Coordinates of C-alpha atoms and ligand atoms in Angstrom, one line a residue:
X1 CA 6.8 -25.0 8.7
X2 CA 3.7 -25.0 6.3
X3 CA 4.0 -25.9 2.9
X4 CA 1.6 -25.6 0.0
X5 CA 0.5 -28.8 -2.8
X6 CA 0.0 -27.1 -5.8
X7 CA -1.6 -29.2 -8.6
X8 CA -0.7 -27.5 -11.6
X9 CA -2.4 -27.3 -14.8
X10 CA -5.1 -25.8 -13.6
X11 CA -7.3 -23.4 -15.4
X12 CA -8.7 -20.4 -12.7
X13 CA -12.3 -19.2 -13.4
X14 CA -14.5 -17.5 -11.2
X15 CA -14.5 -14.6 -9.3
X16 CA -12.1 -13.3 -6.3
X17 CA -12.7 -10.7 -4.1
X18 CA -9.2 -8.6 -2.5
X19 CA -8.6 -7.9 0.9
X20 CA -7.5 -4.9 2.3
X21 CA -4.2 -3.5 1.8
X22 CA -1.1 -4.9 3.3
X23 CA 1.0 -1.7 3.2
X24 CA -1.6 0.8 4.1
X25 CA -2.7 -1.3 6.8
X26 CA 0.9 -1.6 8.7
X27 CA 1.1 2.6 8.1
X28 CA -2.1 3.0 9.5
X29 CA -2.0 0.8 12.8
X30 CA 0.9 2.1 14.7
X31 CA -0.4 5.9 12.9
X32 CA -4.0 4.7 15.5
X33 CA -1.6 4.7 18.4
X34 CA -1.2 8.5 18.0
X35 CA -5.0 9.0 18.8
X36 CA -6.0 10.2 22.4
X37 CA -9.4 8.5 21.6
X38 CA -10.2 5.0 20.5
X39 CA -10.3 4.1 16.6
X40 CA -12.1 1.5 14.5
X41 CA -10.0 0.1 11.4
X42 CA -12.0 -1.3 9.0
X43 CA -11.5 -3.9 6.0
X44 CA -7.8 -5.0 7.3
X45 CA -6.9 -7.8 6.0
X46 CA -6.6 -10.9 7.9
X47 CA -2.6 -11.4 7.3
X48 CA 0.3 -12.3 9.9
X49 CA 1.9 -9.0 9.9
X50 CA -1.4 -7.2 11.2
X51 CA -1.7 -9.3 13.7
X52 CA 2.0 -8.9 14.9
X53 CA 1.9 -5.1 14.6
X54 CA -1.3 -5.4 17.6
X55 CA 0.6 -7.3 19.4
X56 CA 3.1 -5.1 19.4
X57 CA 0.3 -2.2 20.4
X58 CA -1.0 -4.6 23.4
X59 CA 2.9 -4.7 24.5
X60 CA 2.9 -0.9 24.2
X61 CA 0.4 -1.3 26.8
X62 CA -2.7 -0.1 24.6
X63 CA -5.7 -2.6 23.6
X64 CA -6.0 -3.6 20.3
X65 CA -9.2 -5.9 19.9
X66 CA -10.9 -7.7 16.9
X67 CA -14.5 -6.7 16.3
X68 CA -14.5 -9.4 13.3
X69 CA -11.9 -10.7 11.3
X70 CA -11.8 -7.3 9.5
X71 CA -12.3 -4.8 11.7
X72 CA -10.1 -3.6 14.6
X73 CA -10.6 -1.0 17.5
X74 CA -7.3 0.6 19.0
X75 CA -7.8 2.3 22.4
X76 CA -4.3 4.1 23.4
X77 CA -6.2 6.7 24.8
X78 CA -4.9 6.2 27.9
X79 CA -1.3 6.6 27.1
X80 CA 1.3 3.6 25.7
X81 CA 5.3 3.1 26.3
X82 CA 7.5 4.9 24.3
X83 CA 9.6 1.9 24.1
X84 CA 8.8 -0.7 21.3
X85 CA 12.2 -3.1 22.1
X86 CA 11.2 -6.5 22.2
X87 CA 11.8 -9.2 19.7
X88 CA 8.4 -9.6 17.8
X89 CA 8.7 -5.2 16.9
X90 CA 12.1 -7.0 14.5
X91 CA 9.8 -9.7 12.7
X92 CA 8.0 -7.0 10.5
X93 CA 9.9 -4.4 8.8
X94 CA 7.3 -2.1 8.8
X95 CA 7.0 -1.5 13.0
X96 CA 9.5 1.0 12.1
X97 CA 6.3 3.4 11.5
X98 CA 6.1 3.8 15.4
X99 CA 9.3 5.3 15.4
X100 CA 7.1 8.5 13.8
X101 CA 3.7 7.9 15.6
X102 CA 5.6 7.7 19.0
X103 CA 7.9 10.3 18.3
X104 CA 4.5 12.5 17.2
X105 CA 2.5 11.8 20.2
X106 CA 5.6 11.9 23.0
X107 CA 8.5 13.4 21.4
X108 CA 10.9 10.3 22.2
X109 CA 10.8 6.9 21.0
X110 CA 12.8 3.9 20.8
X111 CA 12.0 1.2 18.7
X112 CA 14.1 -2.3 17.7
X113 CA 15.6 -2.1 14.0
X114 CA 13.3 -3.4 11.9
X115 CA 13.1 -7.0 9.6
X116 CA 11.0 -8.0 6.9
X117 CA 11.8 -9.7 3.5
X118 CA 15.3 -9.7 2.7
X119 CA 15.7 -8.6 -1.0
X120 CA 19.4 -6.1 -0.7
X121 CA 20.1 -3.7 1.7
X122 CA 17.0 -1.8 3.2
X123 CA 18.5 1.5 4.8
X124 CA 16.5 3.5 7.0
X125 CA 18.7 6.8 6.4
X126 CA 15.5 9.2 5.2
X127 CA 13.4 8.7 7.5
X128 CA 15.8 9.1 10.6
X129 CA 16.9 12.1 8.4
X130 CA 13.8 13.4 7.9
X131 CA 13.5 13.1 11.8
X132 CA 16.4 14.7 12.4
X133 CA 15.8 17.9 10.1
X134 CA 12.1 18.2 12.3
X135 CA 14.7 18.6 15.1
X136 CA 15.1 15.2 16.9
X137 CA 18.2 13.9 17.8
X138 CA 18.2 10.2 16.5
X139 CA 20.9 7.6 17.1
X140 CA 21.2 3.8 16.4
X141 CA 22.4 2.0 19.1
X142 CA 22.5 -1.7 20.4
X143 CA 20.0 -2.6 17.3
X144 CA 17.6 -0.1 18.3
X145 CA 16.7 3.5 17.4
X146 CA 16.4 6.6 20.0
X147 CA 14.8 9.4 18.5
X148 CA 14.0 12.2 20.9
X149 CA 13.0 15.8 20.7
X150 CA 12.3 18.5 22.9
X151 CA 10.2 20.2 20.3
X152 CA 9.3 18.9 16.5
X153 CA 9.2 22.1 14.0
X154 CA 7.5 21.4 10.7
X155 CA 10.4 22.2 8.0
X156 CA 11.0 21.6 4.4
X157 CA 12.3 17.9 3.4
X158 CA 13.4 16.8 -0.1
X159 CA 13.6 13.8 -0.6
X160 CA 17.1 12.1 -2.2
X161 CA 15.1 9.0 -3.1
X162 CA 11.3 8.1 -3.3
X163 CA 10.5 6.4 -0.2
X164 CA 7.3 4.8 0.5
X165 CA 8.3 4.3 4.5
X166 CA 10.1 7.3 4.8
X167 CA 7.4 9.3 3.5
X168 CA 4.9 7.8 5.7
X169 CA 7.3 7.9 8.7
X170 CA 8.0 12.0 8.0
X171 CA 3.9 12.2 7.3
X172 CA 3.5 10.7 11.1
X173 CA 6.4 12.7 13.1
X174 CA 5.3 16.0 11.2
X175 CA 1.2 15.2 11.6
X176 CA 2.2 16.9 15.4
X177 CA 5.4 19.3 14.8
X178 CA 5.0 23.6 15.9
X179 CA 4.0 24.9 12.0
X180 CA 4.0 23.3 8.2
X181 CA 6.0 20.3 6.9
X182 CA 6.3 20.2 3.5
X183 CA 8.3 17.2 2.1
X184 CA 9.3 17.3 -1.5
X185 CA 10.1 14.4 -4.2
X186 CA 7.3 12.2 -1.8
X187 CA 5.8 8.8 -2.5
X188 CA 2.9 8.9 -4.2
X189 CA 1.7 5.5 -3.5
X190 CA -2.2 4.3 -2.5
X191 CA -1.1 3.7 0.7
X192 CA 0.5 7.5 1.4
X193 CA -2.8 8.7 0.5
X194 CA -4.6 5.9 2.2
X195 CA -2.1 6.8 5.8
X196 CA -2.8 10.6 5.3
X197 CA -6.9 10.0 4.4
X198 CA -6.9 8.5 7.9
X199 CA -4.7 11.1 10.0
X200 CA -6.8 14.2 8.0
X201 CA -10.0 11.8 10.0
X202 CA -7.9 11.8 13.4
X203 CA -7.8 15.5 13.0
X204 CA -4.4 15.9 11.4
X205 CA -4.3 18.6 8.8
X206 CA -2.4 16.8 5.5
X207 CA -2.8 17.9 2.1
X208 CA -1.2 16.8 -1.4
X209 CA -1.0 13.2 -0.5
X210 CA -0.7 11.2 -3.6
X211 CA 1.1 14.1 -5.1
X212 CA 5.2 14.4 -4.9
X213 CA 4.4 17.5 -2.2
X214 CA 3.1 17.0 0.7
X215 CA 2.2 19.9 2.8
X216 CA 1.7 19.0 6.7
X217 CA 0.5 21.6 8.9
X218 CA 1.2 20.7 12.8
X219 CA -1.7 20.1 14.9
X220 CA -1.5 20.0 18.8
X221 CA -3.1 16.4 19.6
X222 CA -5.3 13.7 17.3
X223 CA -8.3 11.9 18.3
X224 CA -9.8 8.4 17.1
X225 CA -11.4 7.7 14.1
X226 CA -13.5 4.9 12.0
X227 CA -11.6 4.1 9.1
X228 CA -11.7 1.9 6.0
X229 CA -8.2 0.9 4.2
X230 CA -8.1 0.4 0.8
X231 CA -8.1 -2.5 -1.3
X232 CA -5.0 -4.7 -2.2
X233 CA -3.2 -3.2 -5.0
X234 CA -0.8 -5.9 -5.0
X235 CA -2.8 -9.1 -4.2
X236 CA -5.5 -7.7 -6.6
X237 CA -2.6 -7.7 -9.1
X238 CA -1.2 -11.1 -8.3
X239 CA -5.1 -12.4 -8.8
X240 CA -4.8 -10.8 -12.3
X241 CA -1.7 -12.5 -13.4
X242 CA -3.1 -15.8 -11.7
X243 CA -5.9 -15.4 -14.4
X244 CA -3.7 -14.7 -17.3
X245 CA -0.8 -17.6 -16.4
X246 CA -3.5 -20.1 -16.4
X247 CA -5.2 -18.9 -19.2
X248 CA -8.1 -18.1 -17.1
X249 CA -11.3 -15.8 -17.0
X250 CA -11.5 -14.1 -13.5
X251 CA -13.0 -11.2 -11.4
X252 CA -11.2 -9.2 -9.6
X253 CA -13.3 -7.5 -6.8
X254 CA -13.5 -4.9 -4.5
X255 CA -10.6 -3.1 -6.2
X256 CA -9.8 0.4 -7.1
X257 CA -8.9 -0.1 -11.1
X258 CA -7.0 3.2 -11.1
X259 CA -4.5 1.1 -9.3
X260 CA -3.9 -1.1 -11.4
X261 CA -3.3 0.9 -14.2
X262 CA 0.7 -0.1 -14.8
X263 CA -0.3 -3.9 -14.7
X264 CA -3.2 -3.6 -16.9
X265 CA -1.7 -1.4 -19.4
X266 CA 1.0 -4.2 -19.8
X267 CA -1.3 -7.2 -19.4
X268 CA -2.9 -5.8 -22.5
X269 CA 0.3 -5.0 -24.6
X270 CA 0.5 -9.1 -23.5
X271 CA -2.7 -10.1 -25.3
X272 CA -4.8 -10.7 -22.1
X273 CA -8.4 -9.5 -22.3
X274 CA -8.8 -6.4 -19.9
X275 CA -12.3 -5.8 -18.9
X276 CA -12.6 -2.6 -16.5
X277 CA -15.6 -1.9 -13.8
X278 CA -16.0 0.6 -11.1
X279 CA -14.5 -1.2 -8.3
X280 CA -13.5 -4.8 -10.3
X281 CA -11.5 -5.9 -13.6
X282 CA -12.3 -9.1 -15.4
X283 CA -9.1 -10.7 -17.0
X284 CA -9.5 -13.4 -19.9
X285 CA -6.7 -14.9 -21.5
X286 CA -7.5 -17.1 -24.2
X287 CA -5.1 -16.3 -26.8
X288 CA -1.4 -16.7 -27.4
X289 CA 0.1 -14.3 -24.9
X290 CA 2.9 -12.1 -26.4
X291 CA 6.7 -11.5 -24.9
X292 CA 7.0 -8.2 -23.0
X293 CA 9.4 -5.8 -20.9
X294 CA 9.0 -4.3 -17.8
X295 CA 10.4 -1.2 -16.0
X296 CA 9.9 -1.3 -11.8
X297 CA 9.3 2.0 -10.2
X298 CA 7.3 3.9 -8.1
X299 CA 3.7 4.6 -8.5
X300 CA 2.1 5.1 -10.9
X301 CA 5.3 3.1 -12.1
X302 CA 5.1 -0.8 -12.4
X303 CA 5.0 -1.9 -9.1
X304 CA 8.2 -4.0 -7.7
X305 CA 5.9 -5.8 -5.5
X306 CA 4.3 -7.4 -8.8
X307 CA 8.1 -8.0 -10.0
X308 CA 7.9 -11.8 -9.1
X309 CA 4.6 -12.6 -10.2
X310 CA 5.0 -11.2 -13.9
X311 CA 8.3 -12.8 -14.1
X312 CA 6.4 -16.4 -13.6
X313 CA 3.7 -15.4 -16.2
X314 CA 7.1 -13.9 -18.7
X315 CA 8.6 -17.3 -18.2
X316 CA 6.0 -18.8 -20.3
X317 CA 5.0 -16.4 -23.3
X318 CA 6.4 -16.6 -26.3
X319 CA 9.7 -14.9 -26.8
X320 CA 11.9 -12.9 -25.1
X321 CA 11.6 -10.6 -22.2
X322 CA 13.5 -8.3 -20.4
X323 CA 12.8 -7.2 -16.5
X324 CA 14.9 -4.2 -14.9
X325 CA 14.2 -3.5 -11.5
X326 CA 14.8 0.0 -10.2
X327 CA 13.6 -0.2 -6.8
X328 CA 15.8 -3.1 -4.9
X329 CA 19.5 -4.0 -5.8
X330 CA 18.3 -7.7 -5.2
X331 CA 15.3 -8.7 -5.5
X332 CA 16.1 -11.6 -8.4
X333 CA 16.5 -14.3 -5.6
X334 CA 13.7 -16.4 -6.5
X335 CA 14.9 -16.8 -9.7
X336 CA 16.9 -19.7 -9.0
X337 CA 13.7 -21.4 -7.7
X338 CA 11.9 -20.5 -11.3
X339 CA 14.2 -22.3 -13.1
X340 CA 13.6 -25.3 -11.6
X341 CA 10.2 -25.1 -12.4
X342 CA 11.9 -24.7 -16.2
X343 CA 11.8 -21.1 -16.3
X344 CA 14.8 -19.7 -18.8
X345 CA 16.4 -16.9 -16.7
X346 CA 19.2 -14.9 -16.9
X347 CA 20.2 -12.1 -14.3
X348 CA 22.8 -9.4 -15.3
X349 CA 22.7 -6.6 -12.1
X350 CA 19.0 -4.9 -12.2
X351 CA 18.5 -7.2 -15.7
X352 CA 17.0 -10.0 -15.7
X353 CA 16.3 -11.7 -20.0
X354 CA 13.7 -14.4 -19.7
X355 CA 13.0 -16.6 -22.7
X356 CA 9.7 -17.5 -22.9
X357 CA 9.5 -21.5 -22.7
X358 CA 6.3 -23.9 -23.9
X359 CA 5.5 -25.1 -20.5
X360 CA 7.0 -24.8 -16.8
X361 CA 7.4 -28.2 -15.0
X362 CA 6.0 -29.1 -11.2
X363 CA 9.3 -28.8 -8.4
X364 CA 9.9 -28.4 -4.9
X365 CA 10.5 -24.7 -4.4
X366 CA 10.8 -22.3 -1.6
X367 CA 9.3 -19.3 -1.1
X368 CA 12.2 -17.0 -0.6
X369 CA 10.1 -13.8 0.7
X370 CA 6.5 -12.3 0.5
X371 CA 6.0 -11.5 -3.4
X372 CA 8.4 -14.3 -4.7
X373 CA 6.3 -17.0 -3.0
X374 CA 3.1 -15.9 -4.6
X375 CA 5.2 -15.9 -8.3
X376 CA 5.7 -19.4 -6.6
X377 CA 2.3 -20.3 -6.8
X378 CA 1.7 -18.6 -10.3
X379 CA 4.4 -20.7 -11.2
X380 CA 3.2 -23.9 -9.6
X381 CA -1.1 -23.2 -11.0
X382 CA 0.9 -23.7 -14.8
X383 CA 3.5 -26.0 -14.1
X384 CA 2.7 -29.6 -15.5
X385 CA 2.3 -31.6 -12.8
X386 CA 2.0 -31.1 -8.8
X387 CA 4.6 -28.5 -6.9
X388 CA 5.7 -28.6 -3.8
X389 CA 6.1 -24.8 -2.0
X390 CA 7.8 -24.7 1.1
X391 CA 8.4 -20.9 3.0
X392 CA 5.0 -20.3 3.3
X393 CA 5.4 -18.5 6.3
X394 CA 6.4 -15.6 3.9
X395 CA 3.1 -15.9 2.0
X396 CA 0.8 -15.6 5.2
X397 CA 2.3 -12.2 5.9
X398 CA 0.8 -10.6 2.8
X399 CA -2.2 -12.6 1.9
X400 CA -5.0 -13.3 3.4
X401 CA -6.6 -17.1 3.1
X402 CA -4.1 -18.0 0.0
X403 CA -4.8 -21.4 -0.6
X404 CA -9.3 -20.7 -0.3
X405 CA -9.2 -17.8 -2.5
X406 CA -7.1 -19.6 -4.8
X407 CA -9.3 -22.9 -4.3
X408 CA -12.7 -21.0 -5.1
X409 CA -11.4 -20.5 -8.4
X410 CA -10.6 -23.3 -9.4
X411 CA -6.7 -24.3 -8.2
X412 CA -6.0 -27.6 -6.4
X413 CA -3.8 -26.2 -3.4
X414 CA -3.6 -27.9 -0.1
X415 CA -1.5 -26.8 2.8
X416 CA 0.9 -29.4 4.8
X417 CA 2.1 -28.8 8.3
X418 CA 5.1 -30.3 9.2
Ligands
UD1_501 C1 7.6 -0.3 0.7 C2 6.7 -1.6 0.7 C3 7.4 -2.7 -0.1 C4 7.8 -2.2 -1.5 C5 8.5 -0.8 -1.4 C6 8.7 -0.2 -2.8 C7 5.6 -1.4 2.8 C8 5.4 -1.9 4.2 N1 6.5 -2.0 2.1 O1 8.8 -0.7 1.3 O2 6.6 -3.8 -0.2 O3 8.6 -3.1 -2.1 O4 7.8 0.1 -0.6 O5 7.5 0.0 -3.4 O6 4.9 -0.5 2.4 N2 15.7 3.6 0.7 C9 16.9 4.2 1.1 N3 16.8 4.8 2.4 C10 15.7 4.8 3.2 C11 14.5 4.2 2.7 C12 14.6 3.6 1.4 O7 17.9 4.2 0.5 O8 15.7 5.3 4.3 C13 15.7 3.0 -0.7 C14 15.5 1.5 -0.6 O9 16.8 0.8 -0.4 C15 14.9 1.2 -1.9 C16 14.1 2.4 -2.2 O10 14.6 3.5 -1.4 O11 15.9 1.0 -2.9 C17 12.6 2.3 -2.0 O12 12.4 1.9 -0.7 P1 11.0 2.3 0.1 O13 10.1 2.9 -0.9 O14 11.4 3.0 1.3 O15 10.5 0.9 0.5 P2 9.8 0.5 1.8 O16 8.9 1.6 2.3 O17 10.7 -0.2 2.8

């Protein structure tokens, strides 16, 4: 297991440019293996989970093949298994997107539950529901699902919850169903739009993406399409708070600023220096940074995935803040590993109070999933002295060449293998 030095005290200056985006990239590469035609999938990020999903494509029997670190070309044109059972299809949570793309293309599929970080309980209900009201038959058996249809008939969903997967996952089944889908109270995430920008290219006939209706009307087969994903909301945000915990002056690149709206609105209400571009946001924070709370919730909501890092920068401004996270019942795990950096933490259900302290202190920590190990290294770049981060495992799923990007601005981190 890997584990990362962190030399703290560091102050990061520079410029840092994001990668693609995790969570659009894992809709839209089991979403290629709908395609009778080969696609191209540009600006992916270079990350663990990508390259697990195209192994699980190359299992499926299709090619996936790298063009360059960034670029990918899918070929199922030929036809793939229906069957996604094997071990790896657990390790990522979100291989349970082929459970819509194969259900689209052949009308059955069976695909392992899926993993991924642990942070509560992670039901799948809405999106075997939303299968099941296109007229599958669904069941969970022996740790796998069976979904299976004679015929898919578009249909109106609402939505009981806002659901980024299930969305997606009803998007994919419905992208092929006899007449219009329309699913209400929907996601309104990049990465729905970013998943529905690229099936509308495959031929797919999507509109309302990025609103809370979507309106699918069936079409009869897709082909293959060049694609570009989006930038990183969520590592560009982690770069922004990297900048303001170390009391840094950074660049954030080849990002879509609309995105970040949530963290810059409250990055400012923090005293940190928000300079906007067209596609980049400077961050300088060179004055006392002020106490803050913050509300977790779906976009254009404060995104959950940026709940750990802003905790680690909270931790050390001055006063008190309050966190309440309204996405996952337990996503405060981490906390345990902040205070031994120093952090003053208290968890009450969905609450978590932080008093701001002067300093954090360097510890041996563990990254307990994705998000909480980069609050890890936030924690680590302030901390006096040099952390030790072990889990990193967790990190390489989500971002791509941690320690360098880190490194080019500045930060002292070297990675251990043991
Ligand atoms: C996605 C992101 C994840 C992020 C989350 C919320 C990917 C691959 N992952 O996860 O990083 O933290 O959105 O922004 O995109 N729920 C149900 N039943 C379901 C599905 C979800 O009750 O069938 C609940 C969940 O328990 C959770 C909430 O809905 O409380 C939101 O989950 P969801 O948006 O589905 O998260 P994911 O798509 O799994």
């Amino acid at each position: 297991m890997d584990k990362l030095i962190v030399q703290g005290r560091k102050r990061l200056v520079g410029e840092v440019s994001i990668s693609g985006a995790k969570n659009a990239a894992v809709a839209v590469i089991p979403a290629a293996v709908m395609a009778e035609g080969v696609s191209t999938l540009e600006n992916l990020p270079y990350i663990e989970d990508v390259r697990s999903l195209c192994h699980t494509i190359e299992k499926l029997g299709g090619t996936c093949e790298y063009i360059d670190r960034h670029t990918l070309r899918i070929d199922c044109d030929g036809g793939i298994d229906h069957r996604a059972t094997f071990e790896e299809v657990q390790k990522i949570r979100a291989s349970y997107y082929f459970l819509g793309a194969l259900l689209a293309r052949y009308k059955k599929a069976e695909v392992a539950m899926p993993g991924g970080c642990n942070f509560g309980t992670r039901p799948i209900d809405l999106h075997l529901k939303g299968f099941r009201a296109l007229g599958a038959t669904v069941e969970e058996r022996d740790g796998m699902v069976h979904a299976y249809a004679e015929r898919l008939i578009g249909t109106s969903i609402y939505m009981d919850q806002v659901s980024v997967g299930a969305t997606i996952n009803i998007m994919l089944a419905a992208t092929m169903a006899e007449g219009t889908t329309t699913i209400e109270n929907a996601a309104k995430e990049p990465h729905v739009v970013d998943t529905a920008n690229y099936l509308n290219m495959m031929g797919a006939n999507i509109k309302g993406a990025g609103t809370d209706v979507i309106r699918i009307k069936g079409v009869e087969k897709l082909h293959g399409a060049q694609y570009a994903i989006i930038p990183d909301q969520i590592e560009a945000g982690t770069y922004m708070i990297a900048a303001a915990i170390t009391g840094g002056d950074v660049l954030v690149k080849n990002i879509i600023p609309k995105h970040m709206d949530s963290l810059t609105a409250k990055l400012d209400e923090m005293n940190v220096t928000i300079e906007e571009h067209d596609d980049s946001i400077r961050v300088t924070a060179n004055r006392p940074l002020h106490c803050a709370n913050v509300k977790t919730m779906s976009y254009p909501g404060f995104p959950t995935d940026l709940q750990p890092q802003i905790a680690a920068l909270l931790s050390v401004c001055q006063g008190n803040s309050m966190i309440t996270e309204n996405v996952w019942d337990n996503r405060y795990q981490y906390m345990d590993e902040l205070r031994k950096m120093g952090a003053k933490v208290t968890i009450e259900g969905r609450l978590a109070r932080i008093e701001g302290v002067e300093r954090l202190k360097a510890a041996c920590v563990n990254a307990t999933d994705l998000r909480a190990g980069a609050a890890m290294i936030l924690a680590a770049l302030a901390a006096e002295g040099e952390s030790v981060i072990g889990g990193v495992k967790y990190i390489d799923r989500g971002y791509e060449d941690v320690e360098h990007k880190f490194n080019t601005l500045g930060a002292q981190i070297t990675r251990i293998q043991e």
